[in-house]
Coordinates of C-alpha atoms and ligand atoms in Angstrom, one line a residue:
Chain N
M1 CA 0.0 0.0 0.0
A2 CA 2.8 2.4 0.8
E3 CA 4.0 3.8 -2.5
A4 CA 6.5 6.6 -3.0
V5 CA 4.7 9.8 -3.8
D6 CA 6.5 12.2 -6.1
L7 CA 4.8 15.5 -6.4
R8 CA 7.2 17.6 -8.5
G9 CA 10.2 16.2 -6.7
Q10 CA 8.8 16.3 -3.2
V11 CA 9.3 12.7 -2.5
A12 CA 7.4 11.7 0.6
D13 CA 7.9 8.2 1.9
V14 CA 4.9 8.3 4.2
L15 CA 2.2 5.8 4.8
P16 CA -1.1 7.0 3.3
L17 CA -3.9 7.5 5.7
D18 CA -6.5 4.9 6.2
P19 CA -9.7 6.2 4.5
Y20 CA -11.9 3.3 5.9
A21 CA -11.2 4.4 9.4
L22 CA -11.7 8.1 8.7
R23 CA -15.1 7.4 6.9
A24 CA -16.7 6.8 10.3
D25 CA -16.1 10.5 11.1
F26 CA -18.3 11.7 8.2
P27 CA -22.0 11.1 8.9
I28 CA -23.1 11.9 5.4
L29 CA -21.2 8.9 4.0
R30 CA -23.6 6.6 5.9
T31 CA -26.6 8.0 4.1
E32 CA -28.3 6.5 1.0
T33 CA -29.6 8.1 -2.2
S34 CA -33.3 8.0 -3.0
T35 CA -32.6 4.9 -5.2
G36 CA -31.3 3.1 -2.1
R37 CA -27.7 3.2 -3.0
P38 CA -24.8 4.2 -0.8
L39 CA -23.5 7.7 -1.5
V40 CA -20.4 7.6 -3.7
Y41 CA -19.2 11.2 -3.4
L42 CA -16.6 12.0 -6.0
D43 CA -17.1 15.7 -6.2
S44 CA -14.9 16.9 -3.4
A45 CA -13.2 19.5 -5.6
S46 CA -16.5 21.3 -5.7
T47 CA -17.1 21.1 -2.0
S48 CA -15.9 18.6 0.7
Q49 CA -18.0 16.6 3.2
K50 CA -17.7 17.6 6.8
P51 CA -16.5 15.4 9.7
Q52 CA -18.5 15.2 12.9
V53 CA -16.0 17.3 14.9
V54 CA -16.6 20.3 12.5
I55 CA -20.4 19.8 12.7
D56 CA -20.1 19.6 16.5
A57 CA -18.0 22.8 16.6
V58 CA -20.7 24.7 14.7
D59 CA -23.5 23.2 16.7
G60 CA -21.6 23.8 20.0
F61 CA -21.1 27.4 19.2
Y62 CA -24.8 28.1 18.6
R63 CA -25.9 26.0 21.6
G64 CA -23.3 27.0 24.1
Y65 CA -21.8 30.4 23.5
N66 CA -23.3 32.2 20.5
A67 CA -22.3 35.9 20.9
N68 CA -20.7 38.5 18.7
V69 CA -16.9 38.7 18.6
H70 CA -14.8 41.6 19.9
R71 CA -17.7 43.3 21.6
G72 CA -19.3 41.5 24.6
I73 CA -18.0 42.2 28.0
Y74 CA -19.6 39.1 29.3
E75 CA -18.6 35.4 29.5
I76 CA -20.0 34.0 26.3
G77 CA -18.8 37.0 24.3
E78 CA -15.3 36.4 25.6
R79 CA -15.6 32.7 24.8
S80 CA -16.7 33.4 21.2
T81 CA -13.9 35.9 20.7
A82 CA -11.4 33.5 22.1
A83 CA -12.7 30.6 19.9
Y84 CA -12.7 32.8 16.8
E85 CA -9.1 34.0 17.4
A86 CA -8.0 30.4 18.3
A87 CA -9.3 29.4 14.9
R88 CA -7.2 32.0 13.3
A89 CA -4.1 30.6 15.0
S90 CA -5.0 27.1 13.8
V91 CA -5.3 28.3 10.3
A92 CA -2.0 30.1 10.5
R93 CA -0.3 26.9 11.7
F94 CA -2.1 24.8 9.1
I95 CA -0.6 26.8 6.2
G96 CA 2.7 27.8 7.8
A97 CA 1.9 31.5 8.3
P98 CA 4.5 33.0 10.7
D99 CA 2.0 35.3 12.4
S100 CA -1.7 34.6 12.9
R101 CA -2.4 38.4 12.3
E102 CA -1.5 37.7 8.7
I103 CA -4.7 35.6 8.4
V104 CA -7.7 37.5 7.2
F105 CA -11.0 35.5 7.4
T106 CA -13.1 35.7 4.3
R107 CA -16.2 33.9 3.1
N108 CA -14.2 31.9 0.5
A109 CA -11.3 32.0 -1.9
T110 CA -13.3 34.2 -4.3
E111 CA -13.7 36.9 -1.7
A112 CA -10.1 36.7 -0.7
I113 CA -9.0 37.3 -4.3
N114 CA -11.4 40.1 -4.7
L115 CA -10.0 41.7 -1.5
V116 CA -6.5 41.7 -3.0
A117 CA -7.7 42.9 -6.4
Y118 CA -9.7 45.8 -4.9
S119 CA -7.4 46.8 -2.0
W120 CA -3.9 46.0 -3.2
G121 CA -4.7 46.1 -6.9
R122 CA -6.4 49.4 -7.1
R123 CA -3.5 51.0 -5.3
N124 CA -0.6 49.3 -7.0
V125 CA -1.7 48.5 -10.6
G126 CA -1.9 51.4 -13.0
R127 CA -2.2 52.3 -16.6
G128 CA -0.2 50.0 -18.8
D129 CA 0.8 47.7 -15.9
A130 CA 0.6 44.0 -16.6
I131 CA -0.8 41.2 -14.5
V132 CA 0.2 37.6 -15.4
L133 CA -2.2 34.8 -15.0
T134 CA -2.4 31.3 -16.5
E135 CA -4.7 29.7 -19.1
M136 CA -6.1 27.4 -16.5
E137 CA -7.4 29.7 -13.8
H138 CA -10.7 29.3 -12.1
H139 CA -13.0 32.2 -13.0
A140 CA -12.4 33.4 -9.4
N141 CA -8.8 34.1 -10.2
L142 CA -9.6 35.6 -13.6
V143 CA -12.6 37.9 -13.5
P144 CA -11.5 40.1 -10.6
W145 CA -8.3 40.9 -12.5
Q146 CA -10.3 41.5 -15.7
L147 CA -12.3 44.1 -13.8
L148 CA -9.2 45.6 -12.4
V149 CA -7.3 46.1 -15.6
Q150 CA -10.4 47.4 -17.4
E151 CA -10.7 50.0 -14.7
V152 CA -7.1 51.1 -14.6
D153 CA -6.3 50.4 -18.3
G154 CA -3.8 47.7 -17.5
D155 CA -3.0 44.5 -19.3
L156 CA -3.6 40.8 -18.6
E157 CA -1.1 38.2 -19.9
F158 CA -1.4 34.4 -19.7
I159 CA 1.1 31.7 -19.2
P160 CA 0.1 29.1 -21.7
I161 CA -0.2 25.4 -21.0
T162 CA 0.7 22.3 -22.9
D163 CA -2.0 20.0 -24.1
D164 CA -1.7 17.9 -20.9
G165 CA -2.0 21.0 -18.7
I166 CA 1.6 21.8 -17.7
L167 CA 2.6 25.5 -17.5
R168 CA 5.0 26.7 -20.2
L169 CA 7.6 28.4 -18.0
D170 CA 9.7 29.2 -21.0
V171 CA 6.9 31.5 -22.2
F172 CA 6.5 32.8 -18.6
E173 CA 10.2 33.8 -18.7
V174 CA 9.4 36.0 -21.8
L175 CA 6.3 37.5 -20.2
L176 CA 8.3 38.6 -17.2
R177 CA 10.1 41.1 -19.5
L178 CA 6.8 43.1 -19.3
R179 CA 7.7 43.7 -15.7
P180 CA 4.3 42.7 -14.4
K181 CA 3.1 43.9 -11.0
L182 CA 1.6 40.7 -10.1
V183 CA 1.7 37.0 -11.0
A184 CA -1.5 35.2 -9.9
F185 CA -2.0 31.5 -10.5
T186 CA -3.5 28.3 -9.1
H187 CA -1.5 26.0 -6.9
V188 CA -3.6 23.0 -8.2
S189 CA -5.9 23.2 -11.2
N190 CA -9.5 22.4 -10.3
T191 CA -10.1 21.0 -13.7
L192 CA -6.9 19.1 -14.7
G193 CA -5.4 18.4 -11.3
T194 CA -2.0 19.9 -12.3
V195 CA 0.2 20.8 -9.4
T196 CA 2.1 23.9 -10.4
P197 CA 5.7 24.5 -9.5
V198 CA 5.0 27.4 -7.0
R199 CA 8.5 27.9 -5.7
E200 CA 10.0 28.1 -9.2
I201 CA 7.4 30.6 -10.4
V202 CA 7.8 32.7 -7.2
Q203 CA 11.5 32.9 -7.7
M204 CA 11.2 33.9 -11.3
A205 CA 8.4 36.4 -10.5
H206 CA 10.3 38.0 -7.6
A207 CA 13.5 38.3 -9.7
A208 CA 11.5 40.3 -12.1
G209 CA 10.0 42.5 -9.4
A210 CA 6.5 41.1 -9.4
L211 CA 4.4 40.0 -6.4
V212 CA 2.8 36.6 -6.4
L213 CA -0.7 35.5 -5.4
V214 CA -1.4 31.8 -5.2
D215 CA -4.9 30.4 -5.4
G216 CA -4.7 27.5 -3.0
A217 CA -8.4 26.5 -3.2
Q218 CA -7.6 23.1 -4.6
A219 CA -4.2 22.7 -2.8
V220 CA -4.9 23.3 0.8
P221 CA -7.3 20.3 1.0
H222 CA -4.8 17.9 -0.6
L223 CA -1.1 18.9 0.0
P224 CA 1.0 20.1 2.9
V225 CA 1.1 23.9 2.3
D226 CA 3.7 26.2 3.9
V227 CA 3.3 29.7 2.7
T228 CA 6.7 30.7 4.2
D229 CA 8.4 27.9 2.3
L230 CA 6.6 28.7 -0.9
G231 CA 7.8 32.3 -0.7
C232 CA 4.6 33.8 -2.2
D233 CA 3.1 37.1 -1.2
F234 CA -0.6 36.3 -1.1
Y235 CA -2.2 32.9 -0.6
V236 CA -6.0 32.2 -0.6
F237 CA -8.3 29.3 0.0
S238 CA -11.9 28.3 0.8
G239 CA -12.8 26.5 4.0
H240 CA -15.7 24.5 2.5
K241 CA -13.3 22.5 0.3
V242 CA -11.1 21.6 3.2
L243 CA -13.7 19.9 5.4
A244 CA -14.9 23.2 7.0
P245 CA -18.3 24.9 6.8
T246 CA -19.4 27.0 3.8
G247 CA -18.8 30.7 4.6
S248 CA -15.3 30.2 5.8
G249 CA -12.1 31.0 3.9
A250 CA -8.9 32.9 4.3
L251 CA -6.4 35.3 2.8
W252 CA -2.8 35.1 4.0
A253 CA -0.5 37.9 3.0
R254 CA 2.8 39.1 4.3
R255 CA 2.3 41.5 7.2
E256 CA 3.9 44.6 5.5
L257 CA 1.6 44.1 2.5
L258 CA -1.5 43.9 4.7
E259 CA -0.4 46.9 6.7
A260 CA 0.1 49.1 3.6
M261 CA -3.2 48.0 2.0
P262 CA -6.3 50.2 2.3
P263 CA -9.4 48.6 3.7
F264 CA -11.7 46.7 1.3
L265 CA -15.1 46.7 3.0
A266 CA -15.8 49.4 5.5
G267 CA -18.0 49.5 8.5
G268 CA -18.0 48.1 12.1
E269 CA -15.2 45.9 13.4
M270 CA -12.6 47.3 11.0
I271 CA -12.3 50.7 12.7
R272 CA -10.4 52.0 15.7
E273 CA -11.9 55.4 15.9
V274 CA -14.8 56.9 14.0
H275 CA -15.6 60.6 13.6
L276 CA -18.3 62.0 11.4
R277 CA -15.9 62.9 8.6
R278 CA -13.0 60.5 9.0
S279 CA -12.0 57.2 10.7
E280 CA -8.9 55.5 11.9
F281 CA -8.7 51.8 10.9
N282 CA -8.2 48.9 13.1
A283 CA -4.9 46.9 13.1
I284 CA -4.5 43.9 10.8
P285 CA -6.2 41.5 10.3
W286 CA -9.4 43.1 11.7
K287 CA -9.0 46.1 9.3
F288 CA -10.1 43.7 6.6
E289 CA -13.0 42.0 8.5
A290 CA -15.8 44.6 8.4
G291 CA -19.1 43.7 9.9
T292 CA -20.0 40.6 12.0
P293 CA -18.1 37.7 10.5
D294 CA -19.4 34.1 10.0
I295 CA -18.1 33.2 13.5
A296 CA -19.4 29.6 13.5
A297 CA -17.9 28.9 10.1
A298 CA -14.5 30.3 11.2
I299 CA -14.5 28.2 14.3
G300 CA -15.4 25.2 12.2
L301 CA -12.5 26.0 9.9
G302 CA -10.1 26.1 12.8
V303 CA -11.4 22.6 13.9
A304 CA -11.1 21.3 10.4
A305 CA -7.5 22.5 10.2
E306 CA -6.7 20.8 13.5
Y307 CA -8.4 17.6 12.3
L308 CA -6.2 17.5 9.2
M309 CA -3.0 18.4 11.1
G310 CA -3.9 15.5 13.4
I311 CA -4.0 13.2 10.3
G312 CA -1.0 14.8 8.7
M313 CA -1.2 16.5 5.3
D314 CA 1.7 14.4 4.0
R315 CA -0.4 11.3 4.6
V316 CA -3.5 12.9 3.0
C317 CA -1.3 13.7 0.0
A318 CA 0.1 10.2 -0.2
H319 CA -3.4 8.7 0.0
E320 CA -4.7 10.8 -2.8
A321 CA -1.6 10.1 -5.0
V322 CA -2.2 6.4 -4.6
L323 CA -5.9 6.8 -5.3
T324 CA -5.3 9.0 -8.4
R325 CA -3.0 6.5 -9.9
Y326 CA -5.5 3.8 -9.2
A327 CA -8.3 5.9 -10.8
L328 CA -6.2 6.7 -13.9
D329 CA -5.4 3.0 -14.4
R330 CA -9.0 1.8 -13.8
L331 CA -10.7 4.5 -15.9
A332 CA -8.3 3.8 -18.8
T333 CA -10.1 0.4 -19.1
V334 CA -13.5 2.1 -20.0
P335 CA -14.3 1.8 -23.7
G336 CA -14.2 5.2 -25.5
I337 CA -12.9 7.1 -22.5
T338 CA -10.5 10.1 -22.8
L339 CA -8.6 11.2 -19.7
Y340 CA -7.2 14.7 -19.5
G341 CA -4.4 16.3 -17.5
P342 CA -0.8 15.7 -16.6
P343 CA 1.0 12.4 -15.7
A344 CA 0.1 11.0 -12.3
D345 CA 3.3 12.3 -10.6
Q346 CA 2.4 15.9 -11.4
R347 CA -1.2 15.9 -10.4
S348 CA -3.5 16.0 -7.3
G349 CA -6.8 14.1 -6.8
V350 CA -8.8 15.5 -9.7
V351 CA -9.5 13.3 -12.7
P352 CA -11.3 14.8 -15.7
F353 CA -12.6 12.7 -18.6
N354 CA -15.0 12.3 -21.4
V355 CA -16.7 9.2 -22.9
E356 CA -16.8 9.3 -26.7
G357 CA -20.2 10.3 -28.1
V358 CA -21.7 11.0 -24.7
H359 CA -22.1 14.5 -23.3
P360 CA -20.7 14.8 -19.7
H361 CA -24.2 15.8 -18.4
D362 CA -25.5 12.5 -19.6
V363 CA -22.6 10.7 -18.1
A364 CA -23.2 12.4 -14.7
Q365 CA -27.0 11.7 -15.0
V366 CA -26.5 8.0 -15.5
L367 CA -23.9 7.8 -12.7
D368 CA -26.3 9.5 -10.4
R369 CA -28.6 6.5 -10.7
F370 CA -25.8 4.5 -9.1
G371 CA -25.4 7.1 -6.3
V372 CA -22.1 8.3 -7.9
C373 CA -21.7 12.1 -7.7
V374 CA -19.4 13.6 -10.3
R375 CA -19.2 17.1 -11.7
A376 CA -20.1 17.7 -15.3
G377 CA -19.7 21.0 -17.2
H378 CA -16.9 23.6 -17.5
H379 CA -16.0 23.7 -13.8
C380 CA -15.7 27.5 -13.9
T381 CA -12.7 27.2 -16.3
M382 CA -14.3 28.2 -19.6
P383 CA -11.1 29.6 -21.1
L384 CA -9.3 26.3 -20.3
H385 CA -12.0 24.3 -22.0
E386 CA -11.7 26.6 -25.0
R387 CA -7.9 26.2 -25.0
L388 CA -8.4 22.4 -25.0
D389 CA -11.2 22.6 -27.5
L390 CA -13.7 20.9 -25.2
A391 CA -17.3 21.9 -24.7
A392 CA -17.4 20.3 -21.3
T393 CA -15.8 17.5 -19.2
A394 CA -16.9 15.1 -16.4
R395 CA -14.7 15.2 -13.3
A396 CA -14.1 12.8 -10.4
S397 CA -12.3 14.3 -7.4
F398 CA -11.2 12.9 -4.1
N399 CA -10.7 13.8 -0.5
V400 CA -9.5 12.0 2.7
Y401 CA -12.6 9.7 2.8
S402 CA -12.4 8.5 -0.8
T403 CA -11.6 4.9 -1.4
R404 CA -10.8 2.4 -4.2
E405 CA -14.4 1.2 -3.9
D406 CA -15.6 4.6 -4.8
I407 CA -13.6 4.4 -8.0
D408 CA -14.8 0.9 -8.7
A409 CA -18.4 2.2 -8.4
L410 CA -17.5 5.0 -10.8
V411 CA -16.0 2.5 -13.3
A412 CA -19.1 0.2 -12.9
G413 CA -21.4 3.2 -13.5
L414 CA -19.4 4.1 -16.6
G415 CA -19.9 0.6 -17.9
E416 CA -23.6 1.3 -17.7
V417 CA -23.1 4.6 -19.6
V418 CA -21.3 2.7 -22.3
R419 CA -24.1 0.1 -22.4
I420 CA -27.0 2.7 -22.6
F421 CA -25.3 4.8 -25.2
G422 CA -23.8 1.9 -27.1
V423 CA -20.4 3.5 -27.4
Chain V
M1 CA -33.7 1.0 -15.4
D2 CA -33.1 4.4 -16.8
D3 CA -36.3 6.4 -17.3
L4 CA -34.5 9.4 -18.9
Y5 CA -32.7 7.5 -21.5
R6 CA -35.6 5.6 -23.1
D7 CA -34.8 4.0 -26.5
Y8 CA -36.7 6.6 -28.5
I9 CA -34.7 9.4 -26.8
L10 CA -31.4 7.7 -27.6
E11 CA -32.6 7.0 -31.1
H12 CA -33.4 10.7 -31.7
Y13 CA -30.0 11.5 -30.2
R14 CA -28.1 9.1 -32.4
H15 CA -30.1 9.8 -35.5
P16 CA -31.8 13.2 -35.1
H17 CA -34.6 14.0 -37.5
N18 CA -34.2 17.2 -39.6
F19 CA -30.5 17.4 -38.8
G20 CA -28.9 19.5 -41.6
V21 CA -28.8 22.9 -43.2
I22 CA -31.2 25.0 -45.2
E23 CA -29.0 27.1 -47.4
T24 CA -31.1 30.4 -47.4
P25 CA -33.6 30.0 -44.6
D26 CA -36.2 32.7 -44.0
L27 CA -35.6 32.5 -40.3
R28 CA -32.5 31.4 -38.5
W29 CA -31.2 31.5 -35.0
E30 CA -28.2 30.1 -33.1
G31 CA -29.1 29.2 -29.5
A32 CA -26.6 28.2 -26.9
N33 CA -26.5 27.1 -23.3
P34 CA -23.0 28.1 -22.2
L35 CA -23.4 26.2 -19.0
C36 CA -23.4 22.8 -20.8
G37 CA -21.8 23.7 -24.1
D38 CA -25.1 22.8 -25.9
R39 CA -25.6 24.5 -29.2
I40 CA -28.5 24.5 -31.7
T41 CA -28.9 26.4 -34.9
M42 CA -32.5 26.3 -36.2
M43 CA -33.4 27.2 -39.8
L44 CA -37.0 27.6 -41.1
D45 CA -38.4 28.0 -44.6
V46 CA -41.8 29.8 -44.5
R47 CA -44.3 29.7 -47.3
D48 CA -47.8 31.3 -47.0
G49 CA -47.4 31.8 -43.3
R50 CA -46.6 28.1 -42.8
I51 CA -43.4 26.3 -41.9
A52 CA -42.6 24.5 -45.2
D53 CA -39.2 23.2 -44.1
V54 CA -37.2 23.1 -40.9
A55 CA -33.7 21.9 -40.1
F56 CA -31.2 22.2 -37.2
T57 CA -27.5 21.6 -36.5
G58 CA -25.8 21.5 -33.2
R59 CA -24.1 19.5 -30.6
G60 CA -24.9 18.8 -27.0
C61 CA -26.4 16.3 -24.6
A62 CA -28.9 13.6 -25.4
I63 CA -31.8 15.7 -24.0
S64 CA -31.1 18.9 -25.9
Q65 CA -30.5 17.1 -29.2
A66 CA -33.5 14.7 -28.9
S67 CA -35.7 17.7 -27.9
A68 CA -34.6 19.5 -31.1
S69 CA -35.3 16.5 -33.2
L70 CA -38.8 16.0 -31.7
L71 CA -39.7 19.7 -31.9
T72 CA -38.6 20.2 -35.5
D73 CA -40.7 17.1 -36.5
E74 CA -43.7 18.8 -34.9
L75 CA -43.1 22.2 -36.5
R76 CA -43.3 21.2 -40.2
G77 CA -46.6 22.3 -41.6
K78 CA -47.6 24.5 -38.7
T79 CA -48.5 28.2 -39.2
L80 CA -46.1 30.7 -37.6
D81 CA -48.8 31.5 -35.1
E82 CA -49.2 27.9 -34.1
A83 CA -45.4 27.6 -33.8
A84 CA -45.2 30.7 -31.7
R85 CA -47.8 29.1 -29.3
M86 CA -45.7 26.1 -28.6
S87 CA -45.1 26.0 -24.9
A88 CA -42.5 24.4 -22.5
D89 CA -45.2 21.9 -21.5
D90 CA -45.7 21.0 -25.2
V91 CA -41.9 20.2 -25.6
L92 CA -41.8 18.3 -22.3
D93 CA -44.8 16.3 -23.5
L94 CA -43.0 15.5 -26.8
L95 CA -40.0 14.3 -24.8
G96 CA -42.3 12.2 -22.6
I97 CA -39.7 11.8 -19.8
E98 CA -39.3 13.2 -16.4
I99 CA -36.9 16.1 -16.6
S100 CA -35.2 17.2 -13.4
P101 CA -34.8 21.0 -12.8
A102 CA -31.1 20.7 -13.5
R103 CA -31.8 19.4 -17.0
L104 CA -34.7 21.8 -17.9
K105 CA -32.4 24.1 -19.7
C106 CA -31.2 21.3 -21.9
A107 CA -34.7 20.2 -22.7
L108 CA -35.9 23.7 -23.6
L109 CA -33.0 25.0 -25.6
S110 CA -34.7 24.0 -28.8
L111 CA -37.9 25.9 -27.9
D112 CA -35.9 28.9 -26.8
T113 CA -34.0 28.9 -30.1
L114 CA -37.3 28.6 -32.0
E115 CA -38.8 31.5 -30.1
H116 CA -35.8 33.7 -31.0
A117 CA -35.9 32.5 -34.6
L118 CA -39.6 33.5 -34.9
A119 CA -39.2 36.8 -33.2
E120 CA -35.9 38.1 -34.5
G121 CA -34.4 35.5 -36.8
G122 CA -35.4 37.2 -40.1
P123 CA -33.1 38.9 -42.5
P124 CA -31.8 42.3 -41.4
A125 CA -34.5 45.0 -41.7
S126 CA -32.5 47.5 -43.6
P127 CA -29.8 46.7 -46.2
G128 CA -27.1 48.4 -44.2
D129 CA -27.9 46.4 -41.2
A130 CA -25.6 43.4 -41.8
G131 CA -24.9 40.3 -39.7
T132 CA -27.0 37.3 -38.8
P133 CA -28.3 37.1 -35.3
A134 CA -26.5 34.3 -33.4
G135 CA -25.2 33.3 -30.1
V136 CA -28.1 34.0 -27.8
D137 CA -27.4 33.1 -24.2
A138 CA -29.9 30.9 -22.4
G139 CA -28.3 32.4 -19.3
G140 CA -27.3 30.7 -16.0
T141 CA -24.3 30.6 -13.9
E142 CA -22.4 27.6 -12.7
P143 CA -21.1 27.4 -9.1
D144 CA -18.0 25.5 -8.3
Ligands
PLP1 C1 -8.9 26.7 -8.1 C2 -10.1 27.4 -7.5 N1 -10.1 28.7 -7.2 C3 -11.1 29.3 -6.7 C4 -12.3 28.6 -6.4 C5 -13.4 29.4 -5.8 O1 -13.8 28.9 -4.6 P1 -15.1 29.5 -3.9 O2 -16.2 29.3 -4.8 O3 -15.2 28.7 -2.6 O4 -14.8 31.0 -3.6 C6 -12.4 27.3 -6.7 C7 -13.6 26.6 -6.5 O5 -14.0 25.6 -7.2 C8 -11.3 26.6 -7.3 O6 -11.3 25.3 -7.6

C-alpha cells in the first residue's frame, strides 16, 4: 500500500492515511440516495464533506456560547472571541503562516482574491501595468483581474499550458520582460489536477519585481502547504473544500503588505476610531474584517485545520496520490474514454474525462442512478476548456474519505453509460 | 432501469430528424446554453405563413438534441402563429420523460431557439444592417 509519492520532486515516503477508518467521522457517508444506493461522493473539488468534529463545533457554538466577537464584556462574548481567534491561530499553523495576524478570514477564496484585487490592486496596478495569470485559472482568479485592468487600463497576460496541462515556464520567462506587477496562479488546477511549481514561479516572478498571489483553493485540501516555504506574497483558500463549513475561507498575506493595503469593505469591526468625517482603521487583520463575521464557520475552519493536522497532510497527499494513480489505471479500461491532465506524478486528486459520443451531463446523470456524484460542465474554467477545444468534461475528485471502492463504483457506472449509449 | 434514456430518446440523439442545413432560410437563430456547451442552430423556410421546411444543426447532450429532433418534427406544416404558441409543456410532452430541474435548460434549448428565430431571426430589416443574429445566451451561472 505504501507507494512513494513524487509531487514535483517532493518525494514523501509516508504511509497513506486509512480512509476506511476516517469514513466513520463523516456522517453523510452513511446516508443512502433515493434509489437506495450508498452515496459515492466523487465531487470533493466542488465542496468537501464535513467530519463530525466540525459539525459539532458549529453546533456547540450556537448551543453553548453564541455571541458576537470583539464586543461583549460578558462570558459567552469572551468565549466566542477566544474561539474565533484560536481558529485564526489554527489556520495560521495549518498553512505555515509565521504570524496569525496575517490571516484574514473571508467567506471563501473568491472573496479573498477580490479583497486583494480591490485593495492592493487598485493602489498598485496602474495604466499599462501587466498582471500575469495562466490559461487554467478558475474564473475566481480571472474575472476580478479583468475588472481591475479594465478599470485602470492595465493588461492581462497568460502563461500558456501544454495540451496535458503543464505550465509553459519558457513563455513565462518571456512574459516577465513586461515587468508585471503581479503573477497570480492556481496551486492546483481544479479541472486538470495539475500541481504547479509554485517555488520556481515565485523565484522567477520575484526576480522580475512582481508580487505573487497563489490560489490555493484546490491545494490546501490535498497537499502540505507552507506559505513561508513557498515564498509567495498572497495565498488564498476556501474552507468548504477543506472539510470546513461554507462561509469560511482565508487570505494570507505578508504583514507589510496587509499593513500598507487600504481597507476593502468598510463598517464596524474594521475601525479603531470613527468621527463624522473620518475614521482610523483597526490593526490587521481586523482592518479587513468589516461587519460581523461568520463566526461559527470560522470556528469550524479552525477545527477542520486541527483535524487535518492530526492526520498529517503528508499522509493525505500520499493517500490521494495512490488513489489518483488507481483511478487513472482503472478508468483507462473504460471503452471510449479520454482522460485529460498531466501524468500521475504531477497531479492532485482530480480526474477529468469524457466518454466518446456522450455528453458529460448525460454521463453524470447516468452515474447519479448509481449514487455516484461527479461534476459535469466547464468547472468554472471556460477559457481552459476553450484552449483544450472541449465543450465540457466530467470530473471525479477525491478527499480523505475517498476509497478504491468509490472508484470501482464509478467504473461500474461508466460501464452502464457505455451500455446505454452503445459507445 | 433508466427512465430518462428511453430507447426513442437515444434513437433521436443518435439519428436526429431534420438534422442538416437549409441554405437560405427565411428564419435562422443560433441558440446556446453556455453552462453545458449545448448549441443549436435552427433554420426555417416559410411559405404562405406556414413552416414549409425546418432543419437544425448543433451538438450537446442527449436531452437537448432529442428535444430539437422531436420539436422540429412537430413544426413542419404549422402556421407561424401555431409555432409561436408552442409552450414548454408541449416540448416536455414531446420528450415524454421526467426532466429534473437541472436538465430543464437542456430540454428547452430548442424551444428557446425557436422563439428567438420566430421573433428576430429574419433577414436584417435595412440593407445596411448586416450580420445574422447568433449566439443567444440561455443564461445561467455555474457554481463550483
Ligand atoms: C482553483 C479554485 N479557485 C477558486 C475557487 C473558488 O472557490 P469559492 O467558490 O469557494 O470561492 C475554486 C472553487 O472551485 C477553485 O477550484
